[in-house]
PDB file of C-alpha atoms in Angstrom:
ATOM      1  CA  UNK A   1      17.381 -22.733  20.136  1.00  0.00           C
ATOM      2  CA  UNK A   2      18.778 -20.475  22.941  1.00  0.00           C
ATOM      3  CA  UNK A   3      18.499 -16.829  23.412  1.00  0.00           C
ATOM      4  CA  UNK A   4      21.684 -16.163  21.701  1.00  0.00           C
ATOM      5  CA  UNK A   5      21.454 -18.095  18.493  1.00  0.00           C
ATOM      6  CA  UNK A   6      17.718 -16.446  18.431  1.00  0.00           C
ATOM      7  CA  UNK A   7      19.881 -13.350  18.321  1.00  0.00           C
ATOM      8  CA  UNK A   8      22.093 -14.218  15.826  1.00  0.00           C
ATOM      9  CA  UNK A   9      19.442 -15.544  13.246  1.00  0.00           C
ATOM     10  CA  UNK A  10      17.215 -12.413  13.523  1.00  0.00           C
ATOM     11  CA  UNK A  11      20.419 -10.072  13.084  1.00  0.00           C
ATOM     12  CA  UNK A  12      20.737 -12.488   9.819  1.00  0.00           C
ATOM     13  CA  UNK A  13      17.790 -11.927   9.107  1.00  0.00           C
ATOM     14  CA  UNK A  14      17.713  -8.570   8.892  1.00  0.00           C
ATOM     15  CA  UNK A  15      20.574  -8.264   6.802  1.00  0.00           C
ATOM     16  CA  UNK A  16      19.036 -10.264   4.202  1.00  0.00           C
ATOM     17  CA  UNK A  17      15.967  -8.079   4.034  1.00  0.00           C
ATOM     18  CA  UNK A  18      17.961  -5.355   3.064  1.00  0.00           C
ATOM     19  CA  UNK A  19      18.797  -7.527  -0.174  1.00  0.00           C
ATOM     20  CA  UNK A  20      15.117  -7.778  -1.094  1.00  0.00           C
ATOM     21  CA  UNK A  21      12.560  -9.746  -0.109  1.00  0.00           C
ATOM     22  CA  UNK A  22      12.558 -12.621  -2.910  1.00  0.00           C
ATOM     23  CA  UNK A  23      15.831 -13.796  -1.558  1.00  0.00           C
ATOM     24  CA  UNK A  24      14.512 -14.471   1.424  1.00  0.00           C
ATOM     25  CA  UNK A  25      11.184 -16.155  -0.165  1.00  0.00           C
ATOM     26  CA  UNK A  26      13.323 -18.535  -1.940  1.00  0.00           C
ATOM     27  CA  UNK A  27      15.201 -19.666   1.144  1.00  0.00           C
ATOM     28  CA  UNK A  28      11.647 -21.080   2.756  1.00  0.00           C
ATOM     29  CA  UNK A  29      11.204 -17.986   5.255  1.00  0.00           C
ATOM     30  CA  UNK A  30       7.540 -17.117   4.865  1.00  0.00           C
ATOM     31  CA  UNK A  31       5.785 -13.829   3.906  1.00  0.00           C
ATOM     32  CA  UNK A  32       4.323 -14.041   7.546  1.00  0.00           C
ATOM     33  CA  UNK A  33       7.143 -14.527   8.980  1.00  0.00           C
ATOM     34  CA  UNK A  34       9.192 -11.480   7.288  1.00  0.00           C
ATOM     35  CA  UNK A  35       5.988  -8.934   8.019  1.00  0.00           C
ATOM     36  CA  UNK A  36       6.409 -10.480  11.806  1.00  0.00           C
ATOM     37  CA  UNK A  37      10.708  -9.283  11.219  1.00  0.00           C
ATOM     38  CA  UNK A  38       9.594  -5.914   9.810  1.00  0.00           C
ATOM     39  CA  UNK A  39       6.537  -5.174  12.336  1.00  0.00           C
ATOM     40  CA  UNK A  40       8.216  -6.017  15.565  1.00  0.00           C
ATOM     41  CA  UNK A  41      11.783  -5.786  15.023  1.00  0.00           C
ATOM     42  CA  UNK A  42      13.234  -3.084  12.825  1.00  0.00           C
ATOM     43  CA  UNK A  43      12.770   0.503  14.207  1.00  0.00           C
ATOM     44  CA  UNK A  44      13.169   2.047  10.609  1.00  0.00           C
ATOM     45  CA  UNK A  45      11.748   0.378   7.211  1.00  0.00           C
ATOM     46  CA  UNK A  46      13.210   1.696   3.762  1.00  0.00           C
ATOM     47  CA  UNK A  47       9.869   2.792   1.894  1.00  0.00           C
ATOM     48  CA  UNK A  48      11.325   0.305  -0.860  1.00  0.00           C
ATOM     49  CA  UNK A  49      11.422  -2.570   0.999  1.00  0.00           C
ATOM     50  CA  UNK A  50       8.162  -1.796   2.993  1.00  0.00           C
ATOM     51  CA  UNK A  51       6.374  -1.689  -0.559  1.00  0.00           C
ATOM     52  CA  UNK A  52       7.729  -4.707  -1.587  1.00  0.00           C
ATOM     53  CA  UNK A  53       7.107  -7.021   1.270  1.00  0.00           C
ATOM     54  CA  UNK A  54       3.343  -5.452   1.099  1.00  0.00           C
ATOM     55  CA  UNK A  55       3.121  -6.491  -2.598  1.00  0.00           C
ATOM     56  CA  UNK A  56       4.695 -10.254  -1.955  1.00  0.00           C
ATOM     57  CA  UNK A  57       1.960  -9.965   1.230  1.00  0.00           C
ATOM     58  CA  UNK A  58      -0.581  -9.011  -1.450  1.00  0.00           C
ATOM     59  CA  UNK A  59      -0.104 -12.404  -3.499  1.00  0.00           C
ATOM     60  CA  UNK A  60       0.471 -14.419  -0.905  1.00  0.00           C
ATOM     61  CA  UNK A  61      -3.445 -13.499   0.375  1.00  0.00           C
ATOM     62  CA  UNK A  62      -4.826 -13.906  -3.271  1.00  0.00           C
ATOM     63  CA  UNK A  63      -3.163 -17.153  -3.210  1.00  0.00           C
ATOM     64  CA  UNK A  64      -4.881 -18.116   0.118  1.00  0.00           C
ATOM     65  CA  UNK A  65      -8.369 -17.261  -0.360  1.00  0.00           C
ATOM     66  CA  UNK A  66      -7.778 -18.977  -3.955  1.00  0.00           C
ATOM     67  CA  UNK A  67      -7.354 -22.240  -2.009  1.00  0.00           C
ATOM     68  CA  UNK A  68     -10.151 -21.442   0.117  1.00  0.00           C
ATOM     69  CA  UNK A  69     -12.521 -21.500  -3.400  1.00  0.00           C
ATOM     70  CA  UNK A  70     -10.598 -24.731  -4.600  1.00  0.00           C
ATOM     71  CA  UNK A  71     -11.458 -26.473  -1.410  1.00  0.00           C
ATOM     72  CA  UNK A  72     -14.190 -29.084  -2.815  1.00  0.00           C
ATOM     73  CA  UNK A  73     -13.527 -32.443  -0.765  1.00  0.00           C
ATOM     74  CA  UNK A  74     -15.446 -32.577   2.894  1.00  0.00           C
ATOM     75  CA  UNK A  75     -11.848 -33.469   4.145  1.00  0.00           C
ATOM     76  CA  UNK A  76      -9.911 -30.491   2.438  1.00  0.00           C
ATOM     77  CA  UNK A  77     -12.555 -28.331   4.244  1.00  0.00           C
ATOM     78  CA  UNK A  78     -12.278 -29.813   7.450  1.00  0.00           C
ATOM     79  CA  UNK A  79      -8.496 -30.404   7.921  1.00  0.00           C
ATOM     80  CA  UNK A  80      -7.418 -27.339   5.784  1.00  0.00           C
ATOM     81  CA  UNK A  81     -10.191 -24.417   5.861  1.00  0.00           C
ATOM     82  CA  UNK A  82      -9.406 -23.436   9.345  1.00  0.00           C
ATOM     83  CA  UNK A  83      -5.860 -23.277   9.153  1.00  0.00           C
ATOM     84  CA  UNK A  84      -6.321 -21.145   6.079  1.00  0.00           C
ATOM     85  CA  UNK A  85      -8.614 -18.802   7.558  1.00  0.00           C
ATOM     86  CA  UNK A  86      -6.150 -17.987  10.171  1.00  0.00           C
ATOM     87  CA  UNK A  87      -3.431 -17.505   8.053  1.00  0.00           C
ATOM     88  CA  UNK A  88      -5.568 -15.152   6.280  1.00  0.00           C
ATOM     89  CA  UNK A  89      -6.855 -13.189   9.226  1.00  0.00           C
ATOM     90  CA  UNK A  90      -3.252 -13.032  10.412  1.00  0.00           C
ATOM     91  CA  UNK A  91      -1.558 -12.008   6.930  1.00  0.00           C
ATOM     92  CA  UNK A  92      -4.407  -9.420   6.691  1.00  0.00           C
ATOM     93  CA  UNK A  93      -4.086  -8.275  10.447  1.00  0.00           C
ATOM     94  CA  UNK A  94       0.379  -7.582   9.896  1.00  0.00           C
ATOM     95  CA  UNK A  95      -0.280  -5.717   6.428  1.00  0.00           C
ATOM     96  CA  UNK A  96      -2.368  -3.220   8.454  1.00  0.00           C
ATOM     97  CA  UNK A  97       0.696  -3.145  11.237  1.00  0.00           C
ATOM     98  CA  UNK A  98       3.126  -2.564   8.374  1.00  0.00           C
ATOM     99  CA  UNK A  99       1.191   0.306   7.055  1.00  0.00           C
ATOM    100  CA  UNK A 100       0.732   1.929   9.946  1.00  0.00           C
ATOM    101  CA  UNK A 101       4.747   1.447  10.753  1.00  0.00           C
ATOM    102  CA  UNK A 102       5.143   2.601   6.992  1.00  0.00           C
ATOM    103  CA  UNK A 103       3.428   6.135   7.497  1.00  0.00           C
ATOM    104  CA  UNK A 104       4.989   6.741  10.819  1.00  0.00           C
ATOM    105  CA  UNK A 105       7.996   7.381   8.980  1.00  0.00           C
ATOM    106  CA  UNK A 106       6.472  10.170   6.371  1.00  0.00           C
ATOM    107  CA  UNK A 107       8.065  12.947   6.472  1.00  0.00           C
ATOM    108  CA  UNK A 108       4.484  14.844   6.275  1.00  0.00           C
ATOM    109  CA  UNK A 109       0.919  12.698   7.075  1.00  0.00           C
ATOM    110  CA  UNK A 110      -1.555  15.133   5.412  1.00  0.00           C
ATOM    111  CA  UNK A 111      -1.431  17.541   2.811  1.00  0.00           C
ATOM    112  CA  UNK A 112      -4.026  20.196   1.046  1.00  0.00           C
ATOM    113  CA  UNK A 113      -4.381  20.218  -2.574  1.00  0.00           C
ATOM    114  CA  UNK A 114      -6.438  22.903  -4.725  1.00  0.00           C
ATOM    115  CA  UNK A 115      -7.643  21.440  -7.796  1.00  0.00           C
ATOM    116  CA  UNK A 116      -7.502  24.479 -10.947  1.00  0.00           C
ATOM    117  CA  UNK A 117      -9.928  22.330 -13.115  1.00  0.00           C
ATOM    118  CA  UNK A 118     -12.088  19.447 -12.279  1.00  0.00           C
ATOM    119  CA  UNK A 119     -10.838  16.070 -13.052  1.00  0.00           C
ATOM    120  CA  UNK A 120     -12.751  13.079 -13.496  1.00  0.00           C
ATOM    121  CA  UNK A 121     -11.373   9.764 -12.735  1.00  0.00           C
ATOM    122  CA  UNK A 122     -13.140   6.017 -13.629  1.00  0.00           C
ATOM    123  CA  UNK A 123     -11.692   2.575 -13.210  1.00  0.00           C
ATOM    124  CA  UNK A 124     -12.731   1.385 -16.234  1.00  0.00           C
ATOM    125  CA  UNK A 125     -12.036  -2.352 -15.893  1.00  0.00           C
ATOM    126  CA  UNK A 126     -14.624  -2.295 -12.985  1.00  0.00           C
ATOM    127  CA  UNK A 127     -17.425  -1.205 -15.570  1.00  0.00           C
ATOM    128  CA  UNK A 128     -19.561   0.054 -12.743  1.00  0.00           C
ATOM    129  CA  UNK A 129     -20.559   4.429 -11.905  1.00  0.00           C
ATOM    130  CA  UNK A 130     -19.637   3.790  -8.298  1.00  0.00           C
ATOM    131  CA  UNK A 131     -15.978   3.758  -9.507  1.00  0.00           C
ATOM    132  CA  UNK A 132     -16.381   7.321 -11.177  1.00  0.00           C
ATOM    133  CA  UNK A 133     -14.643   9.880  -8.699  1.00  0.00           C
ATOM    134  CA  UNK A 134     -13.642  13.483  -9.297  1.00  0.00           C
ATOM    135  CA  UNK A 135     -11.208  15.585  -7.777  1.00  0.00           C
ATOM    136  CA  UNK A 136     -12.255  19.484  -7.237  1.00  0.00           C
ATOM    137  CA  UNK A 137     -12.051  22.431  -5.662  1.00  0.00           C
ATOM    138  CA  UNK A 138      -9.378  22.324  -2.494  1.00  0.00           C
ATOM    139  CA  UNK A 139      -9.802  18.788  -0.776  1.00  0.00           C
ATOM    140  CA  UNK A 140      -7.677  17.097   2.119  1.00  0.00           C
ATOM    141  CA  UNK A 141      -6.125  14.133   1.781  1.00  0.00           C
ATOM    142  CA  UNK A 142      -4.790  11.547   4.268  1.00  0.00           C
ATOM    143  CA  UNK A 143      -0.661  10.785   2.559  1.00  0.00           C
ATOM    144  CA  UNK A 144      -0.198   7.043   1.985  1.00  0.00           C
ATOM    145  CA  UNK A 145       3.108   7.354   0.361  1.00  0.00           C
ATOM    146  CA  UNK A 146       5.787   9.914  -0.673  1.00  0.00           C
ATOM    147  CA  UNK A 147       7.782   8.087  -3.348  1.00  0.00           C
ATOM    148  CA  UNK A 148      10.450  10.532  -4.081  1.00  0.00           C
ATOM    149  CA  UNK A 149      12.471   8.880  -6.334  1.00  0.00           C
ATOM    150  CA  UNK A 150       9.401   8.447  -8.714  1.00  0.00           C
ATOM    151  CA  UNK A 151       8.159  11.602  -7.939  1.00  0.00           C
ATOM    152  CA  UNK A 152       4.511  10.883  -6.742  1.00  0.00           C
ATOM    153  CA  UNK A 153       1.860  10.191  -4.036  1.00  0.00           C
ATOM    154  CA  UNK A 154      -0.576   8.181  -2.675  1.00  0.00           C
ATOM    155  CA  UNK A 155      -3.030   9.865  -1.292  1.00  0.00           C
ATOM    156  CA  UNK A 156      -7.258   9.160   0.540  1.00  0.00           C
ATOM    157  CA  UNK A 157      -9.190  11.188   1.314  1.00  0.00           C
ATOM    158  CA  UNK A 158     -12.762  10.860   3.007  1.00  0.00           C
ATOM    159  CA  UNK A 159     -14.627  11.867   0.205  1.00  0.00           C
ATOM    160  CA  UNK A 160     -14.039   8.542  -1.199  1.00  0.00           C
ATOM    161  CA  UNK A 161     -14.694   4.886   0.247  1.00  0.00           C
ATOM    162  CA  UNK A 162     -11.897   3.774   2.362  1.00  0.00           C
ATOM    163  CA  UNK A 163     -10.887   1.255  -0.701  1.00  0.00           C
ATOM    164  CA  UNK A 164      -9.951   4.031  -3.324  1.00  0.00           C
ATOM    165  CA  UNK A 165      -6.883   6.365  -3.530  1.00  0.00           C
ATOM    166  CA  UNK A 166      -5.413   8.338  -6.200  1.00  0.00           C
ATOM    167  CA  UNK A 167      -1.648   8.282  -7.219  1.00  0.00           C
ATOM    168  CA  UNK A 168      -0.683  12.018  -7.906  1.00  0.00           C
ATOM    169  CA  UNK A 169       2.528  12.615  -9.846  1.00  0.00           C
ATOM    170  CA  UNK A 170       4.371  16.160  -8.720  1.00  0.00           C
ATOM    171  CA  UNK A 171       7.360  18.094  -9.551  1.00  0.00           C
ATOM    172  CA  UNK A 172       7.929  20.100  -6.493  1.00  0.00           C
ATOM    173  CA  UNK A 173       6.232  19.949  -3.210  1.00  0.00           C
ATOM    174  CA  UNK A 174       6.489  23.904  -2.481  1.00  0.00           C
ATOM    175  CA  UNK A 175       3.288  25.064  -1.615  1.00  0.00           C
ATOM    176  CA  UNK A 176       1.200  27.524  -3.926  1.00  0.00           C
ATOM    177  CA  UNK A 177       3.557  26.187  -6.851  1.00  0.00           C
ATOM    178  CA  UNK A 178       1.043  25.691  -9.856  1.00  0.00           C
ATOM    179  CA  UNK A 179       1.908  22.537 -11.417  1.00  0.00           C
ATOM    180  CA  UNK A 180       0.431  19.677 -13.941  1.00  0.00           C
ATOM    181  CA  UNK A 181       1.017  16.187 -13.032  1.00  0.00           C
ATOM    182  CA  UNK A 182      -1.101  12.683 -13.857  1.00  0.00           C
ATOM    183  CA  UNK A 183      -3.464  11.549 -11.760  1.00  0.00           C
ATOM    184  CA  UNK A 184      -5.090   8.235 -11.462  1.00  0.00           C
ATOM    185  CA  UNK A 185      -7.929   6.243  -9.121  1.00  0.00           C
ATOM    186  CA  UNK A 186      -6.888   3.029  -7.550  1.00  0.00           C
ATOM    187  CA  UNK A 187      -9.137   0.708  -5.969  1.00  0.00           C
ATOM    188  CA  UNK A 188      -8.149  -2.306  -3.285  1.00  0.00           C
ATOM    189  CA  UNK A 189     -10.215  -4.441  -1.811  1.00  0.00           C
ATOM    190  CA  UNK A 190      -7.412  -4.885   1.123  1.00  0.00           C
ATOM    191  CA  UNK A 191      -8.232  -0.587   1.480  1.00  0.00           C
ATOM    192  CA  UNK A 192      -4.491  -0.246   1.072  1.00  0.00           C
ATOM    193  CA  UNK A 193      -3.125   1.126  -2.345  1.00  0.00           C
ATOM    194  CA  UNK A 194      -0.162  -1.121  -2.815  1.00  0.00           C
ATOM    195  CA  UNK A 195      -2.188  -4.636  -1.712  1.00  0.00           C
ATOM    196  CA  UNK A 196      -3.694  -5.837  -5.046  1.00  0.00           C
ATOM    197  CA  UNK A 197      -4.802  -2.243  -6.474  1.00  0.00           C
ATOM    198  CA  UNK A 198      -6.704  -2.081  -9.452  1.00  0.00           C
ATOM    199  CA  UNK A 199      -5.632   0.793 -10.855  1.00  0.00           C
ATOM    200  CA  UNK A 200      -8.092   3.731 -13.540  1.00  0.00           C
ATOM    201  CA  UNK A 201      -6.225   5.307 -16.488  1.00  0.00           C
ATOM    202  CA  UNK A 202      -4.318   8.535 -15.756  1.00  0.00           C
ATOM    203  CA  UNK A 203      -5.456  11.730 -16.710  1.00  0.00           C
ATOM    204  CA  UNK A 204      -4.068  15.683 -16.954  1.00  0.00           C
ATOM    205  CA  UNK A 205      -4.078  17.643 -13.446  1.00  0.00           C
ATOM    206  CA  UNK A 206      -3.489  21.160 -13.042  1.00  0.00           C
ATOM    207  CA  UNK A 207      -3.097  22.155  -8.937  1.00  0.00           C
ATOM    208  CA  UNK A 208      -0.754  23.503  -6.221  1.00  0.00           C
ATOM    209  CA  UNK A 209      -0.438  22.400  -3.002  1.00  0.00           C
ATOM    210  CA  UNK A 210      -1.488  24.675  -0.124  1.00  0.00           C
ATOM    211  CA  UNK A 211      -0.682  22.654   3.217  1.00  0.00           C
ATOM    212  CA  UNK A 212       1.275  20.128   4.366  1.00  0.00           C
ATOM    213  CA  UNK A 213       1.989  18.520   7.896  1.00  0.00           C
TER     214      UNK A 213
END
């Protein structure tokens, strides 16, 4: 294939991307090979399209290490176990690269938020304390995502492990506007929100922003 053709197909591809990502899954172009498009070469991502790819990325990893358990035969482990591991390492290695292109585009990174009441959040599913969290007082959170259509974040902060985050619903972003908006934990193993999250039940919150940049 020469340079130009090279060309043409990304350009192609590209426009198919901004269709959705399942078209493109269902032509045979792999979830690797679509994080490689989005990573390298597209200068802006639609949040939309970011969080989908992440999600199909999300499966896609489940679905590998899965194989990696169902491997039983000496010559499935031998022929397939270190391809597999690759592909892993390199599906986990592009979803960081994607989130990191993702929050470039934010239109603020961090925000302050002062909690009026303490709020106590559990992933219940997980049936274990170290999944009990609670949000109080004023805390500082690292911004994952700004969903404005939906009308919530995603939010860490480092008073919890690096595989937590909370989704925050909000009806206006002004700061020092007292407001009430669900809250809930999530948890990821991948330590990114959208990746696989296991997510806690959502409870009241009352708070007003105080900072953002």
């Amino acid at each position: 294939m020469n340079l130009n053709d090279k060309i043409k197909k990304h350009e192609l591809l590209i426009e198919e991307l901004n269709n959705g990502v399942d078209n493109l899954l269902v032509e045979g172009v792999s979830i690797i090979q679509i994080l490689k498009l989005l990573v390298r070469g597209t200068s802006y991502i639609p949040t939309l399209l970011a969080t989908q790819t992440l999600k199909k990325a999300g499966k896609a990893l489940l679905d590998k290490e899965k194989e990696v358990k169902d491997m039983t035969s000496k010559e499935d482990v031998i022929t397939g176990l270190s391809e597999l591991t690759s592909e892993i390492a390199e599906l986990k290695s592009l979803i960081i690269k994607l989130e990191e292109k993702k929050e470039e585009q934010l239109p603020f990174k961090k925000i302050v938020i002062e909690f009026k009441k303490k709020v106590d959040l559990d992933i219940d599913k997980m049936k274990s304390p170290e999944f009990q969290r609670s949000l109080v007082s004023t805390m500082y959170f690292k911004v994952m995502e700004v969903n404005e259509t939906k009308k919530y974040l995603l939010l860490k902060t480092n008073s919890f492990p690096d595989t937590m985050f909370i989704r925050l619903e909000y009806k206006t972003l002004d700061i020092y506007k007292e407001q009430k908006g669900d809250v809930n934990l999530i948890y990821s193993r991948y330590k990114n929100p959208i990746v696989n999250p296991i997510e806690g039940e959502k409870e009241d919150c009352f708070y007003r922003v105080v900072e953002m940049k």
